[in-house]
Structures are given as structure tokens and as C-alpha cells.
PDB file of C-alpha atoms and ligand atoms in Angstrom:
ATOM      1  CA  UNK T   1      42.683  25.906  89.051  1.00 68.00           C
ATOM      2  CA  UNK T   2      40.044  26.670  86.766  1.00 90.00           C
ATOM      3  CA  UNK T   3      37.512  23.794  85.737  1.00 96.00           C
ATOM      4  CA  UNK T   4      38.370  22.024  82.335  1.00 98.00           C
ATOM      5  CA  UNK T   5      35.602  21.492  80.402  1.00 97.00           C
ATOM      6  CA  UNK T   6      37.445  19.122  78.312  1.00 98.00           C
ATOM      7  CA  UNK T   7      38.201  16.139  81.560  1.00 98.00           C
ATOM      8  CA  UNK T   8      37.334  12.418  80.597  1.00 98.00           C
ATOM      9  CA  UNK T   9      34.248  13.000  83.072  1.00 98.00           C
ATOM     10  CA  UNK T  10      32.967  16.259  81.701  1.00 98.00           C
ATOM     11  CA  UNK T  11      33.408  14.264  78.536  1.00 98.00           C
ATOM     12  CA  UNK T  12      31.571  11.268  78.894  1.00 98.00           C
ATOM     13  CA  UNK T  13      28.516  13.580  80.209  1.00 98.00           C
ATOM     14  CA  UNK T  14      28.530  14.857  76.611  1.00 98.00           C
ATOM     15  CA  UNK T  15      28.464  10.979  74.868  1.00 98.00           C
ATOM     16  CA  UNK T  16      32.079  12.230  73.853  1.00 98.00           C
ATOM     17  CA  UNK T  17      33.389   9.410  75.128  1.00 98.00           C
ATOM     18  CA  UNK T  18      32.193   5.777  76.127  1.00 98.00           C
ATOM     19  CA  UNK T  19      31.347   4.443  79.772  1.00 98.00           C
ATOM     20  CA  UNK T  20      29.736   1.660  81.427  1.00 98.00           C
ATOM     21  CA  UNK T  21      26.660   3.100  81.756  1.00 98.00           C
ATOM     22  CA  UNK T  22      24.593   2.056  85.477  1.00 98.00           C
ATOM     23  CA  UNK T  23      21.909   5.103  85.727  1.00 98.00           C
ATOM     24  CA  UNK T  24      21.406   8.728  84.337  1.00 98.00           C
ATOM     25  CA  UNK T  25      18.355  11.357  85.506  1.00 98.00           C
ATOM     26  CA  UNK T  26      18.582  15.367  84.546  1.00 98.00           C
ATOM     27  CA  UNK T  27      21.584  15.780  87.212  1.00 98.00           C
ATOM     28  CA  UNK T  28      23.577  12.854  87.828  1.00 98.00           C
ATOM     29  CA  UNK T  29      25.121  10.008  85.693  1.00 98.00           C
ATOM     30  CA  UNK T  30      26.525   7.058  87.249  1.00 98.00           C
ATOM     31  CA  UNK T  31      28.973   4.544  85.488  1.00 98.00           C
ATOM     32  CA  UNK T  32      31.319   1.912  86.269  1.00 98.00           C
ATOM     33  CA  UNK T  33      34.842   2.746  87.531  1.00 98.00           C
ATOM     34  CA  UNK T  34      37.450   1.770  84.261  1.00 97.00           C
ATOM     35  CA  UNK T  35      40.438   0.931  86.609  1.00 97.00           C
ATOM     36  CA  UNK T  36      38.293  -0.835  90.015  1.00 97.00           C
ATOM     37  CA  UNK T  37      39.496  -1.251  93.664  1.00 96.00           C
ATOM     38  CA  UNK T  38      37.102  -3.849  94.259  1.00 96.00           C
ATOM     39  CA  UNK T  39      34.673  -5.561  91.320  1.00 96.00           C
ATOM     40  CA  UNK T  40      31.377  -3.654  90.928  1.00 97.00           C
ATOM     41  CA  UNK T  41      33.274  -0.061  92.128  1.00 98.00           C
ATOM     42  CA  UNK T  42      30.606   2.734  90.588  1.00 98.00           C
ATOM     43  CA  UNK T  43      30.959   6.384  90.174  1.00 98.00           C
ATOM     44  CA  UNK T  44      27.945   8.909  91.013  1.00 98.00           C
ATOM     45  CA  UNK T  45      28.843  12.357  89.217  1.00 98.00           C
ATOM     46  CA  UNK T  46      26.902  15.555  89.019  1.00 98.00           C
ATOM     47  CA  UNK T  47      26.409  16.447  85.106  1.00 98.00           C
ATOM     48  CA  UNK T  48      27.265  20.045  85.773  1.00 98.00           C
ATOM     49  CA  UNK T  49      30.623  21.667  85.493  1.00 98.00           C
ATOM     50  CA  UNK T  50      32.732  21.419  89.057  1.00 98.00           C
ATOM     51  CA  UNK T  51      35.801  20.479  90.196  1.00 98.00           C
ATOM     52  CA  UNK T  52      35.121  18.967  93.341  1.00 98.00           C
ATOM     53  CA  UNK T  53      33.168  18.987  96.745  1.00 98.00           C
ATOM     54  CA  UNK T  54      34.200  22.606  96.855  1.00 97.00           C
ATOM     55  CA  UNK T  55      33.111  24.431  93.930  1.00 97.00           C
ATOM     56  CA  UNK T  56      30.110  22.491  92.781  1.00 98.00           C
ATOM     57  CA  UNK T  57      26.121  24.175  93.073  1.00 97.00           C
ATOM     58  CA  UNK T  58      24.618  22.381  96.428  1.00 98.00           C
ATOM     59  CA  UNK T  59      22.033  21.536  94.403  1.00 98.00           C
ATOM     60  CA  UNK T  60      23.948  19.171  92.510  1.00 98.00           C
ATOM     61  CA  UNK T  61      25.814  17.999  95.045  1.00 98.00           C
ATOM     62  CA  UNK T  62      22.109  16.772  97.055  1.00 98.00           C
ATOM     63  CA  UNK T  63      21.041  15.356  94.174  1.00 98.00           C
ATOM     64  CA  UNK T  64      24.332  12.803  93.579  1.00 98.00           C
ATOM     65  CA  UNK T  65      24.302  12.064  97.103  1.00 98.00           C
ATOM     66  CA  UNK T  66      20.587  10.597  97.279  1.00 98.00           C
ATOM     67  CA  UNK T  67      21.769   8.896  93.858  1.00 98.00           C
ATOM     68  CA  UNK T  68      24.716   7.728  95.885  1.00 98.00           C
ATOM     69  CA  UNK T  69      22.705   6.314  98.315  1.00 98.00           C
ATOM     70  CA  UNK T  70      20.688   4.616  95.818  1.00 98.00           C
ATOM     71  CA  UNK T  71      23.375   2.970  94.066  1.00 98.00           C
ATOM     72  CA  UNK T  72      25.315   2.289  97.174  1.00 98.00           C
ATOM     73  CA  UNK T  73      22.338  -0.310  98.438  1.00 98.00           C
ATOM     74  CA  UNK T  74      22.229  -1.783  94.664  1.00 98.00           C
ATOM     75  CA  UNK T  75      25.689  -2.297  94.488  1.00 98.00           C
ATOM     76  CA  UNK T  76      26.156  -3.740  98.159  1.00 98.00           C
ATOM     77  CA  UNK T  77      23.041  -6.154  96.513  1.00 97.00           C
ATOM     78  CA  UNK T  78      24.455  -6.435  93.783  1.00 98.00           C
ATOM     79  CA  UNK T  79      27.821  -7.920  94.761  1.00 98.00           C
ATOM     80  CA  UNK T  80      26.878  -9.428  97.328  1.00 97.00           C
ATOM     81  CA  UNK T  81      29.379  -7.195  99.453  1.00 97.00           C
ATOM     82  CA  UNK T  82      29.853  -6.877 103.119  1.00 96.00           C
ATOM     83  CA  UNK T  83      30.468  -3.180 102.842  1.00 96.00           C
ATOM     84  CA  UNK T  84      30.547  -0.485 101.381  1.00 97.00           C
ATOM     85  CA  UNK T  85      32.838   2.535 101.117  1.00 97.00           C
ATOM     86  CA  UNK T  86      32.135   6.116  99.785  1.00 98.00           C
ATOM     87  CA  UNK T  87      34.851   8.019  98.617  1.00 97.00           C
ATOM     88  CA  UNK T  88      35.615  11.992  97.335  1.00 98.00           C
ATOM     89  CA  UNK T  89      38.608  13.735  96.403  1.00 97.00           C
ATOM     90  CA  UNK T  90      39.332  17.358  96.614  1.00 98.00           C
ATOM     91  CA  UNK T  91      42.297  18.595  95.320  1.00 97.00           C
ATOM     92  CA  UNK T  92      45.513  16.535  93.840  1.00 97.00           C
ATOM     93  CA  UNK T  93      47.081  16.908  97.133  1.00 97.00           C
ATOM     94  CA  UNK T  94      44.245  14.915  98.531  1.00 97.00           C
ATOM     95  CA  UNK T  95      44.543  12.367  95.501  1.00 95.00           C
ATOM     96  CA  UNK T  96      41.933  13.483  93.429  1.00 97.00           C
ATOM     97  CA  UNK T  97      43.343  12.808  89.451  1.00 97.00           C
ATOM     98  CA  UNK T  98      39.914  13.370  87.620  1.00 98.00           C
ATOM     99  CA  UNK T  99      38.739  16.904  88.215  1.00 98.00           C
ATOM    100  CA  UNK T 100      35.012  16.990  87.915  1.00 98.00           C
ATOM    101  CA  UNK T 101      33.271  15.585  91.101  1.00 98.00           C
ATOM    102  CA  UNK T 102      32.600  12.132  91.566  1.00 98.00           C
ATOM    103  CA  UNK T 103      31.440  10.059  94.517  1.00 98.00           C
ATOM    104  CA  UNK T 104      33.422   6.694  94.414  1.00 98.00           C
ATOM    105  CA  UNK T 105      30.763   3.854  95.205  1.00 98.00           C
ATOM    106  CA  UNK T 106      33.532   0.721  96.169  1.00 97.00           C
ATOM    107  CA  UNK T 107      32.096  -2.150  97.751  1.00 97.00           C
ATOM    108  CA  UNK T 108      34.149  -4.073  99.754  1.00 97.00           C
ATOM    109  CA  UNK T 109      34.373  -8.396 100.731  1.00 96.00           C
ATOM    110  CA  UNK T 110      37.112  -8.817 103.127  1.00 91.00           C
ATOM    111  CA  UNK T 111      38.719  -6.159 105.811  1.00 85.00           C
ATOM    112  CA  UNK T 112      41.412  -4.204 103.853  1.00 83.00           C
ATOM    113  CA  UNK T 113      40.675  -6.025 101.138  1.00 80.00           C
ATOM    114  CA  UNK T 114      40.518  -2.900  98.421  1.00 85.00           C
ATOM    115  CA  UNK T 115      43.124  -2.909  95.548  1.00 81.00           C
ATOM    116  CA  UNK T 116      44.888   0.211  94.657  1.00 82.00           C
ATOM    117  CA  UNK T 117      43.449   3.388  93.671  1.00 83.00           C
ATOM    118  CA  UNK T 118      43.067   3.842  89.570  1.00 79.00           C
ATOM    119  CA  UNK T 119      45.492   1.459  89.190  1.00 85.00           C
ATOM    120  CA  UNK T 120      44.281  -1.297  87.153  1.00 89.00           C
ATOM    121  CA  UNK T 121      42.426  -1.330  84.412  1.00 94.00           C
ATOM    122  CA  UNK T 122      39.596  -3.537  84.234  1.00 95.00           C
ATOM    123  CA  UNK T 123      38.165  -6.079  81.320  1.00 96.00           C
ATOM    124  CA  UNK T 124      35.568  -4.394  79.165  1.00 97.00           C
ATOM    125  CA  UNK T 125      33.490  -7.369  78.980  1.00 97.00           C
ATOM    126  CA  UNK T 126      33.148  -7.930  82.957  1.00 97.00           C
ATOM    127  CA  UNK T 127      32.731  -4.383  83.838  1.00 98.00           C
ATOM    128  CA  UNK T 128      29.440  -4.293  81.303  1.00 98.00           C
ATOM    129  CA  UNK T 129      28.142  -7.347  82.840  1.00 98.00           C
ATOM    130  CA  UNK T 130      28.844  -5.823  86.378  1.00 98.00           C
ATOM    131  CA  UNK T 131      26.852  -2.412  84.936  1.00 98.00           C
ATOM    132  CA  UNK T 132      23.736  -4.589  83.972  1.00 98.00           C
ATOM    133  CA  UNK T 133      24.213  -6.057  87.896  1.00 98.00           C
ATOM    134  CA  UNK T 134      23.618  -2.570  89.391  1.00 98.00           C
ATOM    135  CA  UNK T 135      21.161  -1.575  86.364  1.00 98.00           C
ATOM    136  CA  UNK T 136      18.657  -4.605  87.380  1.00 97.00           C
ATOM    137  CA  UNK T 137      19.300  -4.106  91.565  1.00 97.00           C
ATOM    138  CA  UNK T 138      18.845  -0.236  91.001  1.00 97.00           C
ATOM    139  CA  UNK T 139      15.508  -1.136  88.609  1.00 95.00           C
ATOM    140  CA  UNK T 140      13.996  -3.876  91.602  1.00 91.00           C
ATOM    141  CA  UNK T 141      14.486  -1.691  94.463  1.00 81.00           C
TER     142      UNK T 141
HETATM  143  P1  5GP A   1      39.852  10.307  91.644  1.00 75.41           P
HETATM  144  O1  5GP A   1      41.276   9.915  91.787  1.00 75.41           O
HETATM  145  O2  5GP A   1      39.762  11.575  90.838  1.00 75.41           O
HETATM  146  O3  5GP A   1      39.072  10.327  92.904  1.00 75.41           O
HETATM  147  O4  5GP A   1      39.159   9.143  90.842  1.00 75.41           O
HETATM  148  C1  5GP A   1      39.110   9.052  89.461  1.00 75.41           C
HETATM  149  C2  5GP A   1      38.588   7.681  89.157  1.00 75.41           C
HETATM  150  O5  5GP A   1      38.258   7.643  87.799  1.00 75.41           O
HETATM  151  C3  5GP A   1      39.622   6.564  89.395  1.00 75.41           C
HETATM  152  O6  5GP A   1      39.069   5.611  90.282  1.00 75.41           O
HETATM  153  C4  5GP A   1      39.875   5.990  88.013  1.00 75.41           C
HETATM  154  O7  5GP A   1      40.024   4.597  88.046  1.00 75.41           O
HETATM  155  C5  5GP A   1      38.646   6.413  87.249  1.00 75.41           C
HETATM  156  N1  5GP A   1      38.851   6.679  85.848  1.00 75.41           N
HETATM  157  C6  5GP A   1      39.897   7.320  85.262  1.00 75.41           C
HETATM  158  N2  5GP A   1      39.699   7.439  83.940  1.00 75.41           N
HETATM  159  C7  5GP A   1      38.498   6.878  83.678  1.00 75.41           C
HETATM  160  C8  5GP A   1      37.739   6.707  82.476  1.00 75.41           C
HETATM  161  O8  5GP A   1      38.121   7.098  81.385  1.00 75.41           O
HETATM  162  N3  5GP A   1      36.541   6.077  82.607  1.00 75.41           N
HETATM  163  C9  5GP A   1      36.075   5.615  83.811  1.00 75.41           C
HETATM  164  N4  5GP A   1      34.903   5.016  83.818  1.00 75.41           N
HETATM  165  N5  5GP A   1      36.762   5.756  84.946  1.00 75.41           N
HETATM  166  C10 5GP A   1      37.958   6.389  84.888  1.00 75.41           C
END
């Protein structure tokens, strides 16, 4: 399948369309997750075009994963969390449903304790004050 350069992500790299807004450098953008499995879930994506794991420059893909790693210890701060979990998708058959590569940043409280995957959409209001969380633990590290 060829890339669409028109996806929500590829979209809200271009400030077409809104997002909870935790970081941004040159290469990566990270924002809050609209429809959480666990509150303060955070995606890391590459700004440039790729589908997935597969397909994207290694470049890119090094530079998300340091900013993964980055927002991974805010967020476990953050919330408070007693994990965390890192997730990526490749492929629909693998349950990927947003086809521009993202690293899913979920902390997690309790054993088996995560909600569904993109299931529920979250409150506008909490998941800006949960962005400002990770902004100011990402900004003291
Ligand atoms: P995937 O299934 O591709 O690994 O994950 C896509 C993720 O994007 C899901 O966790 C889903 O909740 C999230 N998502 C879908 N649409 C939007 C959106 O418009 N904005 C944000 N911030 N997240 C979205």
C-alpha cells in the first residue's frame, strides 16, 4: 500500500489538524493519544512520510526512539505509573489503523490493567492538562 499523505498523523505534522501537543524537535512530534488505553498514553511519531517500522528512513526511526525514551521516563513520572509499555504496529493485520509510524507511549497502574485499543475517546480538557504533565516532566529532566 502506498503511503497517504493525507492520514490524520501526516496531517497534524502539517498544523492541518489539532493535537495535544507534549514535544516537537526537526524529526519527531509527540502528542497525546485522542482515544487512551491508560490516562497519560503519548504518541512519538517521525515527521517524515512512512507507513510503519518497515518503510520509514533509519534515521528517523533513531531519532523517535531516543524521543521515546525520553518521553517514556516523563510519562512514567508523570503519572506516577508502575510501568510502562511501548507499542508499534505494522500492517492492519497486525492492528495498525493509523498508517504513518507511531510509537505508542502507554503507561500502565495495575497488571492488565490497559483499556482497549483506540476505543474510547478521551475528554479534551483532561488530555491537555495530562499534555502540560509530560511537557513540565520532559522540561525538568
Ligand atoms: P495504531 O492502531 O495505528 O497503532 O494506533 C493509532 C492510535 O492513534 C490509536 O491509539 C488511536 O487512539 C489514535 N488516534 C486515532 N485518531 C487520532 C487522532 O485524530 N488524534 C490523536 N491524537 N490520536 C488518534
Amino acid at each position: 500500500m502506498a503511503y497517504d499523505p493525507n492520514n490524520i498523523f501526516a496531517r497534524i505534522v502539517r498544523g492541518e489538524l489539532p493535537c495535544h501537543r507534549v514535544y516537537e524537535d526537526a524529526d519527531t512530534l509527540v502528542f497525546m493519544d485522542l482515544m487512551p488505553q491508560s490516562p497519560g498514553h503519548t504518541l512519538v511519531i517521525p515527521k517524515i512520510a512512512g507507513e510503519n517500522l518497515l518503510d520509514t528512513p533509519p534515521d528517523s526511526i533513531a531519532a523517535a526512539m531516543c524521543v521515546t525514551q525520553r518521553v517514556a521516563r516523563a510519562v512514567k513520572k508523570a503519572f506516577d505509573a508502575k510501568g510502562i509499555v511501548i507499542t508499534q504496529f505494522n500492517g492492519a493485520a497486525a492492528g495498525q489503523t493509523v498508517f504513518h509510524l507511531h510509537f505508542h507511549v502507554i503507561p500502565v497502574y495495575t497488571l492488565g490493567g490497559l483499556g482497549l485499543h483506540a476505543r474510547s475517546m478521551a475528554d479534551a480538557a483532561v488530555l491537555a492538562e495530562q499534555a502540560e504533565k509530560v511537557r513540565q516532566a520532559l522540561t525538568a529532566e
